[in-house]
């Protein structure tokens, strides 16, 4: 007989299960061999010559609650994102966000050391999958922005902003905020940059998501839009330059006419696919839960 919650805890992809094994295995290794943290976690003063920790740090959870949160977040968010993106793109997203987040955290730690001269920034072991989880929240914002979460009573598009807001608020009351806050911020930002400018879509002739619904200002309340948009445009030009602008002009238009499948049309289709995939998954889980609740009644009638 299936358990009542089997519908909720089923449908996890093989890739997510494999990554779960890596996260749990990494946690067990640092528990049994504490000295391995020096080689696997991101310690800025040791990154040279231990450059591989820019990759390994993201898969090492040093605390039990960290590995529990990471495993649950990976399984449930991967359950939504991987079928829509595809396994290859899903794994590519994880690798890119993890690596670039580690690079940004490393650079920030070095900068903070030169500003404050506190050696703690150089020798603090930094690790965890939470940067990728923050990127996943941005992916959910992109795919099903208007999906309302019954538990929190908010739309999915506000999940990354809410997560960062809560994390920043908590950082004022916890002394170890430096171990997680930069990773969350950079994870969300790198995830947005990749999805906004670089993610390749087989069904479209351009990269990224240029729709206004996924602009940087959509992470903030609407009344801040007039302030955020000019600042975001400056960073956009700094990051992408004129070449990116000319590439977009060629990609999104042909002789001044928009390409089929680009901009708002493509964004609308992507949201429809995400919403449809989520609805189908929820319907399957409700059906499985209904069948499970009927089985005890059938058994009782047979006993009678």
Short mmCIF file of C-alpha atoms in Angstrom, two decimals, residues 98-286:
data_model
loop_
_atom_site.label_atom_id
_atom_site.label_comp_id
_atom_site.label_asym_id
_atom_site.label_seq_id
_atom_site.Cartn_x
_atom_site.Cartn_y
_atom_site.Cartn_z
CA UNK A 98 27.77 27.63 -8.75
CA UNK A 99 31.13 28.50 -10.33
CA UNK A 100 30.49 32.20 -11.01
CA UNK A 101 28.93 32.67 -7.56
CA UNK A 102 32.09 31.23 -6.01
CA UNK A 103 34.23 33.57 -8.12
CA UNK A 104 32.18 36.58 -6.98
CA UNK A 105 32.30 35.50 -3.33
CA UNK A 106 36.07 35.01 -3.59
CA UNK A 107 36.51 38.48 -5.12
CA UNK A 108 34.29 40.05 -2.45
CA UNK A 109 36.21 38.38 0.38
CA UNK A 110 39.53 39.64 -1.01
CA UNK A 111 38.11 43.17 -1.41
CA UNK A 112 36.72 43.16 2.15
CA UNK A 113 40.09 42.07 3.48
CA UNK A 114 41.89 44.96 1.77
CA UNK A 115 39.24 47.39 3.02
CA UNK A 116 39.05 46.18 6.64
CA UNK A 117 42.36 44.31 7.02
CA UNK A 118 40.47 41.58 8.92
CA UNK A 119 42.05 38.21 8.17
CA UNK A 120 38.79 36.47 8.99
CA UNK A 121 37.65 37.21 5.44
CA UNK A 122 40.62 35.30 4.07
CA UNK A 123 40.39 32.18 6.20
CA UNK A 124 36.64 31.70 6.69
CA UNK A 125 35.58 28.43 5.00
CA UNK A 126 32.66 29.24 2.67
CA UNK A 127 30.55 26.54 1.07
CA UNK A 128 27.00 25.45 0.36
CA UNK A 129 24.42 24.88 -2.37
CA UNK A 130 22.28 27.86 -1.35
CA UNK A 131 23.63 30.05 -4.15
CA UNK A 132 22.21 27.64 -6.72
CA UNK A 133 18.93 27.44 -4.78
CA UNK A 134 18.69 31.24 -5.03
CA UNK A 135 19.21 30.90 -8.78
CA UNK A 136 16.43 28.29 -8.90
CA UNK A 137 14.03 30.78 -7.30
CA UNK A 138 14.85 33.22 -10.11
CA UNK A 139 14.08 30.45 -12.61
CA UNK A 140 10.70 29.86 -10.98
CA UNK A 141 10.04 33.61 -11.11
CA UNK A 142 10.70 33.49 -14.85
CA UNK A 143 8.60 30.43 -15.64
CA UNK A 144 5.51 30.82 -13.42
CA UNK A 145 5.60 34.43 -12.16
CA UNK A 146 1.85 34.70 -11.54
CA UNK A 147 1.43 31.32 -9.82
CA UNK A 148 0.13 32.02 -6.32
CA UNK A 149 1.60 29.99 -3.48
CA UNK A 150 -1.24 28.95 -1.21
CA UNK A 151 0.99 28.60 1.84
CA UNK A 152 2.58 32.07 1.66
CA UNK A 153 -0.27 33.82 -0.17
CA UNK A 154 2.16 35.52 -2.57
CA UNK A 155 2.97 35.14 -6.25
CA UNK A 156 6.00 33.13 -7.31
CA UNK A 157 7.62 36.19 -8.90
CA UNK A 158 8.34 37.58 -5.43
CA UNK A 159 10.12 34.48 -4.10
CA UNK A 160 13.72 35.63 -4.87
CA UNK A 161 13.05 39.12 -3.48
CA UNK A 162 11.42 37.73 -0.33
CA UNK A 163 14.28 35.28 0.22
CA UNK A 164 16.90 38.03 -0.09
CA UNK A 165 14.92 40.43 2.10
CA UNK A 166 14.60 37.87 4.89
CA UNK A 167 18.27 36.88 4.59
CA UNK A 168 19.43 40.51 4.79
CA UNK A 169 17.17 41.12 7.81
CA UNK A 170 18.53 38.03 9.58
CA UNK A 171 22.11 39.09 8.84
CA UNK A 172 21.75 42.02 11.27
CA UNK A 173 21.20 39.58 14.13
CA UNK A 174 23.65 36.78 13.25
CA UNK A 175 27.44 37.13 13.43
CA UNK A 176 28.09 34.56 10.67
CA UNK A 177 26.06 36.29 7.94
CA UNK A 178 29.21 36.57 5.80
CA UNK A 179 29.14 32.79 5.33
CA UNK A 180 25.81 32.78 3.47
CA UNK A 181 24.56 36.25 2.50
CA UNK A 182 27.03 37.01 -0.35
CA UNK A 183 26.40 33.54 -1.78
CA UNK A 184 22.63 34.08 -1.81
CA UNK A 185 22.90 37.54 -3.36
CA UNK A 186 25.38 36.52 -6.05
CA UNK A 187 23.53 33.25 -6.71
CA UNK A 188 20.29 35.11 -7.43
CA UNK A 189 22.06 37.77 -9.52
CA UNK A 190 24.15 35.33 -11.58
CA UNK A 191 21.04 33.19 -12.12
CA UNK A 192 19.17 36.24 -13.42
CA UNK A 193 22.06 37.34 -15.70
CA UNK A 194 22.29 33.87 -17.24
CA UNK A 195 18.54 33.52 -17.80
CA UNK A 196 18.21 37.11 -18.98
CA UNK A 197 21.08 37.20 -21.49
CA UNK A 198 22.64 33.80 -22.16
CA UNK A 199 20.27 30.85 -21.81
CA UNK A 200 19.82 29.22 -25.21
CA UNK A 201 16.32 28.14 -26.20
CA UNK A 202 15.92 25.56 -28.98
CA UNK A 203 12.51 26.89 -29.96
CA UNK A 204 13.73 30.50 -30.27
CA UNK A 205 16.34 32.20 -32.44
CA UNK A 206 17.85 34.28 -29.66
CA UNK A 207 19.40 33.84 -26.25
CA UNK A 208 17.98 34.89 -22.94
CA UNK A 209 14.69 36.47 -21.95
CA UNK A 210 14.41 40.14 -23.00
CA UNK A 211 10.80 40.53 -21.81
CA UNK A 212 9.90 43.45 -19.57
CA UNK A 213 8.34 41.00 -17.08
CA UNK A 214 11.83 39.68 -16.32
CA UNK A 215 13.67 43.00 -16.09
CA UNK A 216 15.90 43.65 -13.09
CA UNK A 217 13.43 46.19 -11.70
CA UNK A 218 10.77 43.45 -11.35
CA UNK A 219 12.66 42.19 -8.29
CA UNK A 220 11.65 45.41 -6.51
CA UNK A 221 8.28 47.07 -5.73
CA UNK A 222 6.80 48.91 -8.69
CA UNK A 223 7.23 52.37 -7.18
CA UNK A 224 11.03 51.82 -7.22
CA UNK A 225 11.01 51.06 -10.95
CA UNK A 226 11.83 54.63 -12.10
CA UNK A 227 14.86 54.58 -9.77
CA UNK A 228 16.06 51.04 -10.49
CA UNK A 229 15.72 51.08 -14.29
CA UNK A 230 18.32 53.85 -14.97
CA UNK A 231 20.80 52.21 -12.59
CA UNK A 232 20.19 48.79 -14.15
CA UNK A 233 20.71 50.23 -17.64
CA UNK A 234 24.13 51.57 -16.61
CA UNK A 235 25.23 48.15 -15.35
CA UNK A 236 23.73 46.58 -18.47
CA UNK A 237 25.95 48.71 -20.70
CA UNK A 238 28.97 48.03 -18.49
CA UNK A 239 28.42 44.27 -18.57
CA UNK A 240 27.26 43.77 -22.13
CA UNK A 241 28.61 46.75 -24.07
CA UNK A 242 27.58 47.98 -27.48
CA UNK A 243 28.28 44.66 -29.15
CA UNK A 244 25.58 42.95 -27.13
CA UNK A 245 23.12 45.69 -28.03
CA UNK A 246 23.82 45.33 -31.73
CA UNK A 247 23.54 41.53 -31.46
CA UNK A 248 20.15 41.90 -29.83
CA UNK A 249 19.03 44.28 -32.51
CA UNK A 250 19.86 41.71 -35.15
CA UNK A 251 18.41 38.83 -33.16
CA UNK A 252 15.08 40.40 -32.33
CA UNK A 253 14.38 42.13 -35.63
CA UNK A 254 14.72 41.45 -39.32
CA UNK A 255 14.39 44.62 -41.38
CA UNK A 256 12.78 46.36 -38.42
CA UNK A 257 10.16 43.62 -37.87
CA UNK A 258 10.19 41.49 -34.71
CA UNK A 259 11.12 37.86 -35.12
CA UNK A 260 8.46 35.22 -34.51
CA UNK A 261 8.81 33.78 -31.04
CA UNK A 262 10.88 36.65 -29.62
CA UNK A 263 10.27 39.09 -26.81
CA UNK A 264 6.73 39.17 -25.30
CA UNK A 265 5.35 36.31 -27.41
CA UNK A 266 8.14 33.94 -26.43
CA UNK A 267 7.94 35.02 -22.78
CA UNK A 268 4.20 34.37 -22.79
CA UNK A 269 4.69 30.91 -24.28
CA UNK A 270 7.33 30.06 -21.70
CA UNK A 271 5.05 31.12 -18.84
CA UNK A 272 2.20 29.08 -20.33
CA UNK A 273 4.43 26.00 -20.56
CA UNK A 274 5.59 26.47 -16.98
CA UNK A 275 2.07 26.98 -15.66
CA UNK A 276 0.79 23.97 -17.61
CA UNK A 277 3.62 21.78 -16.33
CA UNK A 278 2.95 22.88 -12.76
CA UNK A 279 -0.80 22.29 -13.08
CA UNK A 280 -0.26 18.81 -14.54
CA UNK A 281 2.15 17.92 -11.73
CA UNK A 282 -0.23 19.19 -9.03
CA UNK A 283 -3.13 17.31 -10.64
CA UNK A 284 -1.10 14.10 -10.69
CA UNK A 285 -0.19 14.53 -7.03
CA UNK A 286 -3.83 15.17 -6.06
#
